[in-house]
Short mmCIF file of C-alpha atoms in Angstrom, two decimals:
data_model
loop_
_atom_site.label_atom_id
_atom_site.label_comp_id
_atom_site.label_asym_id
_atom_site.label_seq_id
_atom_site.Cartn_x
_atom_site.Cartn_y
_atom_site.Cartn_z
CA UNK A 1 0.00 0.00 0.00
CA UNK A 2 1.37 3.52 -0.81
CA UNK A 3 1.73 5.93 1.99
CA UNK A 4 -0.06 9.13 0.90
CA UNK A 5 2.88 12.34 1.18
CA UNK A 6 2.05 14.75 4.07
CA UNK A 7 1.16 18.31 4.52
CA UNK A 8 1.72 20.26 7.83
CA UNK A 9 -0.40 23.59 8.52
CA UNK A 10 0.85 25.65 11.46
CA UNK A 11 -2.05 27.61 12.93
CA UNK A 12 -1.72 27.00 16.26
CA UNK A 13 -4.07 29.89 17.69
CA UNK A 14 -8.08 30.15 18.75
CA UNK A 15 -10.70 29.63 17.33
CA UNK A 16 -11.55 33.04 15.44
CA UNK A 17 -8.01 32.36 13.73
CA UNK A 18 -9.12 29.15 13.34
CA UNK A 19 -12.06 30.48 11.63
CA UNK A 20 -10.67 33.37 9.96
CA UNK A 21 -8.14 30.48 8.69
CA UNK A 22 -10.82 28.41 7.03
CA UNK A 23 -10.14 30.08 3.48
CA UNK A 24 -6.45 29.39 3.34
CA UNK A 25 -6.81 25.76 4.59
CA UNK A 26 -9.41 25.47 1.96
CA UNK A 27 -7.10 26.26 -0.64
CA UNK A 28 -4.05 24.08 0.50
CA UNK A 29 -6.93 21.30 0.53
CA UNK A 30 -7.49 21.61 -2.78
CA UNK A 31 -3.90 22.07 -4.27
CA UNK A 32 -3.22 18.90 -3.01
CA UNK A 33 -5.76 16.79 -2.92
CA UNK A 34 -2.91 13.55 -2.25
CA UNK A 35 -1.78 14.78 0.37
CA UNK A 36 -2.22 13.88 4.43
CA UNK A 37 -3.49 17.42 5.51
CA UNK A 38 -2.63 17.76 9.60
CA UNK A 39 -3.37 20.98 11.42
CA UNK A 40 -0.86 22.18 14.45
CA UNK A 41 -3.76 23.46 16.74
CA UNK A 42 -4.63 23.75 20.14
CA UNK A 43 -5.92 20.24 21.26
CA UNK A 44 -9.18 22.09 22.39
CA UNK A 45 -9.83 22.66 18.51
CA UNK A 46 -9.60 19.17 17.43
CA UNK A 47 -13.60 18.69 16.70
CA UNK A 48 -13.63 22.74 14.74
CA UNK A 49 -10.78 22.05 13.14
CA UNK A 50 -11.84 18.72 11.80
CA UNK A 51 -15.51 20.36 10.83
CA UNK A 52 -13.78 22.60 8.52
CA UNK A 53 -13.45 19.69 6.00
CA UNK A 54 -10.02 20.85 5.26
CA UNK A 55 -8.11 18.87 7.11
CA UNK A 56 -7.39 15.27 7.51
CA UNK A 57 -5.58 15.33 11.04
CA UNK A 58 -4.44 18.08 13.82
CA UNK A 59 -1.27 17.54 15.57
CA UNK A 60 -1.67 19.04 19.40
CA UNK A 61 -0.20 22.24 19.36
CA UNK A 62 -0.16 25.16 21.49
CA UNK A 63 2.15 27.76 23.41
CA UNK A 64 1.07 30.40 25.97
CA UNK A 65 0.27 34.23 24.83
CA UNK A 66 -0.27 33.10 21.11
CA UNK A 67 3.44 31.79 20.91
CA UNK A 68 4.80 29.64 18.72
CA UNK A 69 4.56 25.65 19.99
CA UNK A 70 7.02 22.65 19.92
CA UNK A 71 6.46 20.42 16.67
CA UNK A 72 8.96 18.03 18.07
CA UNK A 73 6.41 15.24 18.56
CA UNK A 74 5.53 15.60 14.65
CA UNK A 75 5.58 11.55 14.05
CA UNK A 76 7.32 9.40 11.66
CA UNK A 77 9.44 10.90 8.62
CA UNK A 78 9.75 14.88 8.06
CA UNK A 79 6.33 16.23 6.09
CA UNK A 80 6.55 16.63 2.20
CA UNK A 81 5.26 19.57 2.57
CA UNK A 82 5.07 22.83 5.51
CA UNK A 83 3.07 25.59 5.47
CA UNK A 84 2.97 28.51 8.22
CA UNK A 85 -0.12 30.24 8.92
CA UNK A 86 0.42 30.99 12.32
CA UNK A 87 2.57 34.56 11.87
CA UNK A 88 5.11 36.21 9.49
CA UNK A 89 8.36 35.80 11.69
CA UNK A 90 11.18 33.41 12.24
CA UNK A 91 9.92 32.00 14.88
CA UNK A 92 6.88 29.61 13.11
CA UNK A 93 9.44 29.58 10.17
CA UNK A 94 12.06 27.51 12.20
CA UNK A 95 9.45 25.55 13.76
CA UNK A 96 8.60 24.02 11.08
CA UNK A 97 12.06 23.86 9.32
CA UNK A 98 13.03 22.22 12.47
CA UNK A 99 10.84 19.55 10.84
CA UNK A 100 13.50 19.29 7.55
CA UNK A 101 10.08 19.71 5.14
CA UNK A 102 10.46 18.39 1.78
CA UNK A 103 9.47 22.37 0.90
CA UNK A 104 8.72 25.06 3.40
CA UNK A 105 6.27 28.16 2.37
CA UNK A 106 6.33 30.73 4.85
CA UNK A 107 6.16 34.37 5.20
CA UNK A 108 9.55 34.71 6.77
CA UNK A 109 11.56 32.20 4.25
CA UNK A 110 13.74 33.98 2.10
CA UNK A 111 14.11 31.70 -1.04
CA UNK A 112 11.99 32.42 -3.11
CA UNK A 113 11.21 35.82 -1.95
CA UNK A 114 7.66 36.11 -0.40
CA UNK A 115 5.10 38.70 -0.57
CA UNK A 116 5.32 41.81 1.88
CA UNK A 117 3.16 41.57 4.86
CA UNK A 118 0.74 44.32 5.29
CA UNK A 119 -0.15 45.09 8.78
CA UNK A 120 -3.40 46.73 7.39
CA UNK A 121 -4.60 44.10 5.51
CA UNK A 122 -7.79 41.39 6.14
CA UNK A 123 -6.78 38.35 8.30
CA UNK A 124 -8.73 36.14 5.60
CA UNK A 125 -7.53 38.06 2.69
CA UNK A 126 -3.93 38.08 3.68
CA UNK A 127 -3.35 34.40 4.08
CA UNK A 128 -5.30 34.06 1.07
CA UNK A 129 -3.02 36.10 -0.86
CA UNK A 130 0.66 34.64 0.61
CA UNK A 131 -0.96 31.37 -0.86
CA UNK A 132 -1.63 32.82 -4.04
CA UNK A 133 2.69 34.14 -4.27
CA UNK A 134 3.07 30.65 -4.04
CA UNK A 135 0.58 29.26 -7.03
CA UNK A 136 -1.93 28.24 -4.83
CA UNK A 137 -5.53 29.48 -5.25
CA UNK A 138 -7.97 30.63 -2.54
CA UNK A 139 -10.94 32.51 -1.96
CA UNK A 140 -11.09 35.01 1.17
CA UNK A 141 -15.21 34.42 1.25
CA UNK A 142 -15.09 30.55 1.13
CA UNK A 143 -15.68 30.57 4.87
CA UNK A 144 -18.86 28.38 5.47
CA UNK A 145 -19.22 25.42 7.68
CA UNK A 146 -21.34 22.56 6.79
CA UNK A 147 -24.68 22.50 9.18
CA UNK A 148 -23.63 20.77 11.98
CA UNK A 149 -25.67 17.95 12.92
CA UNK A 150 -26.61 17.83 16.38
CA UNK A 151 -29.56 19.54 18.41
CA UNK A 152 -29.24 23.07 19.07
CA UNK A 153 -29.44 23.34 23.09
CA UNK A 154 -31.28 26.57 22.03
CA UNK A 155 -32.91 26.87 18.89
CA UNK A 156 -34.20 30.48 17.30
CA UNK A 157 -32.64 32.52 20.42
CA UNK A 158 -30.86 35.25 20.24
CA UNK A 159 -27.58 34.22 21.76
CA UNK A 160 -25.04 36.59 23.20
CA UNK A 161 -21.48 35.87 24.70
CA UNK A 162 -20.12 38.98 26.47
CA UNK A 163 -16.95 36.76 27.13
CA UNK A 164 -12.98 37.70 24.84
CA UNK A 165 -10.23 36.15 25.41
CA UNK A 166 -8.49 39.77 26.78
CA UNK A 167 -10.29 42.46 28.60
CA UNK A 168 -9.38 44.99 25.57
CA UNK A 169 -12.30 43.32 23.87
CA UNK A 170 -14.89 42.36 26.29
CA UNK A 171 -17.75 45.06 26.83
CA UNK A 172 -19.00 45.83 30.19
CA UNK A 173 -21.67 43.23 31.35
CA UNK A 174 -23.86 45.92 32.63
CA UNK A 175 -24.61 47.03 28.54
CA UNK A 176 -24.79 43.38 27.25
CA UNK A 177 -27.17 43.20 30.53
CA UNK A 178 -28.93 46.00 28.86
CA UNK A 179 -29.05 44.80 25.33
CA UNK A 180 -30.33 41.16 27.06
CA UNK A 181 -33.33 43.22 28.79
CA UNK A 182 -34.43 44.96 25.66
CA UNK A 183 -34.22 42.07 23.81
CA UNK A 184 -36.95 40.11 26.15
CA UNK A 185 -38.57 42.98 26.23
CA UNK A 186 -39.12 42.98 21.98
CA UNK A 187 -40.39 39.18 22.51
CA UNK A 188 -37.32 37.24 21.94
CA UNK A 189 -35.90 34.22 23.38
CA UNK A 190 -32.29 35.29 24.63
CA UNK A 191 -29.87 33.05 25.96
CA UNK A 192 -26.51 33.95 27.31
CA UNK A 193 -22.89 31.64 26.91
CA UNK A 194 -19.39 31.99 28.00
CA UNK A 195 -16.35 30.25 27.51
CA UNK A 196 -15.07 27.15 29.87
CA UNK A 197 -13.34 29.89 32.35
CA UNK A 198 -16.13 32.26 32.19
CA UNK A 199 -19.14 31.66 34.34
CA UNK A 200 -18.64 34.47 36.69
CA UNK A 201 -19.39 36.83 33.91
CA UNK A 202 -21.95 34.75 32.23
CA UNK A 203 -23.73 34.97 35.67
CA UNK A 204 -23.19 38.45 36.16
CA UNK A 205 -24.92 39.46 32.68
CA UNK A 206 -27.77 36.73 33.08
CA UNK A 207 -28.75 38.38 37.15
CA UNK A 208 -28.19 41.89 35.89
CA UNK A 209 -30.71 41.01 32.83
CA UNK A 210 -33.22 39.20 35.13
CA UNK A 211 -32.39 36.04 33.20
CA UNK A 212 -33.83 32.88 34.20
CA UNK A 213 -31.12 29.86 35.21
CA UNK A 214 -32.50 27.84 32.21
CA UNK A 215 -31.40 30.72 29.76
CA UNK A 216 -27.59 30.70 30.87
CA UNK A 217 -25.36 28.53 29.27
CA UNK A 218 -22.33 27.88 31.58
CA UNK A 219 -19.08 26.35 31.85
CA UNK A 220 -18.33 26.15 28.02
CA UNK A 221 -20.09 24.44 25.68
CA UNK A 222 -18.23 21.85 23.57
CA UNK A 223 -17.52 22.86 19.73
CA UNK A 224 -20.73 20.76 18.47
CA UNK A 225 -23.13 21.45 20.49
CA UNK A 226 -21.77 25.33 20.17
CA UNK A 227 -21.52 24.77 16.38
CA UNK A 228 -25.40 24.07 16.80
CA UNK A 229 -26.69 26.72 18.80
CA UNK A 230 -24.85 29.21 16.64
CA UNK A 231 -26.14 27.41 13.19
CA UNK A 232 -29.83 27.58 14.21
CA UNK A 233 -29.55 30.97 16.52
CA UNK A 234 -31.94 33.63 15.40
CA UNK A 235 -28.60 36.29 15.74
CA UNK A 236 -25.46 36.28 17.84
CA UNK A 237 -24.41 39.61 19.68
CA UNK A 238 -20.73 39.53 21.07
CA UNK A 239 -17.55 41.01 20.58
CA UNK A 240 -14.56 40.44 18.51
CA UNK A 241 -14.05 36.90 19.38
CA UNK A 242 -14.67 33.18 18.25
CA UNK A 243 -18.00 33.37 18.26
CA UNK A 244 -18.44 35.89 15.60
CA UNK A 245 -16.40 34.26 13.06
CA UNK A 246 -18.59 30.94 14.17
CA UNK A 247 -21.80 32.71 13.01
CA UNK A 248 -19.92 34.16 9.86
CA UNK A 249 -19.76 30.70 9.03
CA UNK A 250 -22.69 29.63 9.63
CA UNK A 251 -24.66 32.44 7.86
CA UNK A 252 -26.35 33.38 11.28
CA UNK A 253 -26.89 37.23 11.42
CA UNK A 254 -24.29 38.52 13.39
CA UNK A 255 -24.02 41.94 15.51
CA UNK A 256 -20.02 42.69 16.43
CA UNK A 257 -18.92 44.86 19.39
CA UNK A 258 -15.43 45.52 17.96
CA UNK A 259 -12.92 47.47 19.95
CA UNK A 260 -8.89 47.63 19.50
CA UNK A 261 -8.93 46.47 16.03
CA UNK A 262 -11.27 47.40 13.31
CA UNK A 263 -13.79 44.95 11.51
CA UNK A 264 -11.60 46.23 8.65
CA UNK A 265 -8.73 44.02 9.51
CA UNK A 266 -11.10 40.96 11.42
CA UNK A 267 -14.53 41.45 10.71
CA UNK A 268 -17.36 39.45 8.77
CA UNK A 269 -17.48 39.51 5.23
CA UNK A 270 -19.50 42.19 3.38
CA UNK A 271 -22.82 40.71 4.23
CA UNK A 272 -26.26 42.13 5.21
CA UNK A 273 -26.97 39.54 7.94
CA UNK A 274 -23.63 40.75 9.79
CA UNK A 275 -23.61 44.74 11.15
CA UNK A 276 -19.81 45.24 13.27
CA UNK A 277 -20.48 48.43 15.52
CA UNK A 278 -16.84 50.02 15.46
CA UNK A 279 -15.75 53.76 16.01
CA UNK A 280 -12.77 54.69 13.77
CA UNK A 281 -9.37 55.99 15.83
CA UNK A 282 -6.36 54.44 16.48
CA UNK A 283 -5.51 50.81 16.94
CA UNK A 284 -5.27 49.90 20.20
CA UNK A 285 -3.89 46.35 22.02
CA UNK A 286 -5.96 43.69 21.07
CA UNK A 287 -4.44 41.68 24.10
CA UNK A 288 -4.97 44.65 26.70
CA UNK A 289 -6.00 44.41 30.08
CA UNK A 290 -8.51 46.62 30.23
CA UNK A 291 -11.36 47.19 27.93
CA UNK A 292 -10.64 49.40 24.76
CA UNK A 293 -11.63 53.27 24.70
CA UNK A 294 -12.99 52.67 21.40
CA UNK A 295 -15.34 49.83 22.70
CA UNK A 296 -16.52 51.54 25.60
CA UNK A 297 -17.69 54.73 23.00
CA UNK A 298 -20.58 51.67 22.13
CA UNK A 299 -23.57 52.78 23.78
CA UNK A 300 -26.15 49.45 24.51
CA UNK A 301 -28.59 51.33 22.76
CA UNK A 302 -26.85 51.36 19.42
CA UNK A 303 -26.38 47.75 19.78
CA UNK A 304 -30.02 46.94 20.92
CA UNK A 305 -30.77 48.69 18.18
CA UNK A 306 -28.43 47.04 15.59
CA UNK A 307 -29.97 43.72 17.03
CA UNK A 308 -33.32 44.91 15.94
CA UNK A 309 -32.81 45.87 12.93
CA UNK A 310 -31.75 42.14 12.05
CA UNK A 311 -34.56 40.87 13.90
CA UNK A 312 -37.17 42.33 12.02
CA UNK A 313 -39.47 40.40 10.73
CA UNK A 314 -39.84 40.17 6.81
CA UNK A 315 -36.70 42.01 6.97
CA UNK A 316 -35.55 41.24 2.99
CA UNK A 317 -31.94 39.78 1.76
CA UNK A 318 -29.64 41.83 0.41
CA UNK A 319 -27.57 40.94 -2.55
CA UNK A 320 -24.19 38.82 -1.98
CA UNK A 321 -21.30 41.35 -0.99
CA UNK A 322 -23.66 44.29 -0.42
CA UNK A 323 -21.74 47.04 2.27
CA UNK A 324 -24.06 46.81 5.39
CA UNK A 325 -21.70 47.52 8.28
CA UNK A 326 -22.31 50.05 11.08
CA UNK A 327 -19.15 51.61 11.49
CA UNK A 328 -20.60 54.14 13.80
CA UNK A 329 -18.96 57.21 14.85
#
């Protein structure tokens, strides 16, 4: 029997980059469709990783503050073929050369020349592109994710996660409290979920809202049943996190809270199901500790309201690509 070559992807981040990834892995799928395709991810991605349909395998992979992991348990001979997505330095480079690759494309490796990284540039559009330097075609909107096929804990509710991986892009719980409240208020079903190390917030938001127990989704959900309640979620409100890309690909309408960095450089494709609430000024830390000036200028009113909007009923489609984002100022 012939061994089928290998292919090593290096994103070894969460699971917006994950997400915001899907494109790029896409395209690597289909340039070599002989290939062994294994993702280095974090081992809590396995199941979101594997939904993309892009890969065949993950390799356990991750390092603290977004740092670049050990590949030394890579098994067996060195991969045909390595691929960095995780940054543009020589760090992930030597990582993976470590590895002695058959070839090696990466941002940082000098022969042949790659293309320039622009620090202003889309996540999706600029792995896209570094692929593209290198022959390999992919499409920045080919983000979708099949319909997952469990039970939604939750199905039709308006689900909102006030929980970011740094405080620079979590918004107080007292407006998502607010935006909860309002919700209800309209007649909707509005559940609230946080990550696996954020109940105390998730708590916080549900008692300040008046939530019942039943409506709180606590310690974490795992990806499916997460994949699930996003797919068949009437909208998702949150900030600039995981969640947001998850309803980006799952077509769910999507409201934004974005913060340090604008939707320019992470947010949802030009959709009209998807509004990102952003006002323009200076980037800011996207790993912070406290919560971003720029985030805190969103009033809970201008997000109930954004949520309402894409709740309407009979609310029509707009064409594919159309500009519908609320940049507000």
């Amino acid at each position: 029997m012939t061994t089928r070559p290998r292919l090593l992807v290096l994103r070894a981040l969460g699971l917006g980059d994950l997400l915001a990834g899907v494109p790029a892995l896409r395209g690597v799928r289909r340039a070599f469709p002989g290939h062994r395709v294994v993702l280095a991810v974090p081992p809590a991605l396995r199941e979101a990783a594997l939904a993309t349909g892009a890969v065949d395998d993950v390799l356990p992979a991750e390092a603290p503050h977004r740092g670049v992991p050990s590949l030394d348990h890579w098994p067996g001979p060195p991969p045909d073929v390595a691929i960095d997505l995780h940054g543009n330095g020589p760090a992930s480079r030597d990582a993976l050369a470590a590895l002695a690759p058959g070839r090696l494309l990466a941002f940082a490796q000098p022969d042949p020349p790659p293309p320039v990284w622009r620090p202003d540039e889309h996540e999706r559009a600029r792995w896209c592109r570094f692929l593209r330097s290198y022959g390999i075609a992919a499409d920045p909107d080919d983000v979708r994710l099949p319909a997952p096929a469990g039970a939604s804990p939750a199905p039709g509710a308006v689900v909102v996660h006030p929980g970011a991986e740094s405080a620079a892009r979590r918004w107080p719980a007292e407006r998502y409290a607010a935006v909860v409240g309002a919700l209800r208020a309209a007649g909707h079903r509005v559940v609230v979920t946080g990550g696996p190390k954020e109940d105390a917030l998730v708590l916080d938001v549900a008692a300040r809202a008046g939530l019942p127990g039943r409506e709180v989704l606590r310690g974490g959900l795992p990806f499916g049943a997460l994949s699930a309640l996003v797919a068949r979620a009437a909208l998702v409100v949150s900030g600039d996190t995981g969640l947001a890309h998850l309803a980006v690909a799952h077509a769910t309408p999507s409201v934004t809270l974005f913060g340090p960095v604008s939707p320019r450089l992470w947010g949802p494709p030009r959709r009209a199901r998807h509004i990102a609430l952003w006002k323009p000024g200076p980037p800011g830390d996207p790993h912070g500790a406290v919560p971003d000036p720029r985030l805190l200028r969103i009033r809970a009113d201008e997000a109930t309201a954004a949520a309402l909007a894409l709740l309407a009923p009979g609310r029509p489609a707009a064409p594919p690509h159309q500009e519908e984002e609320a940049r507000v100022r």
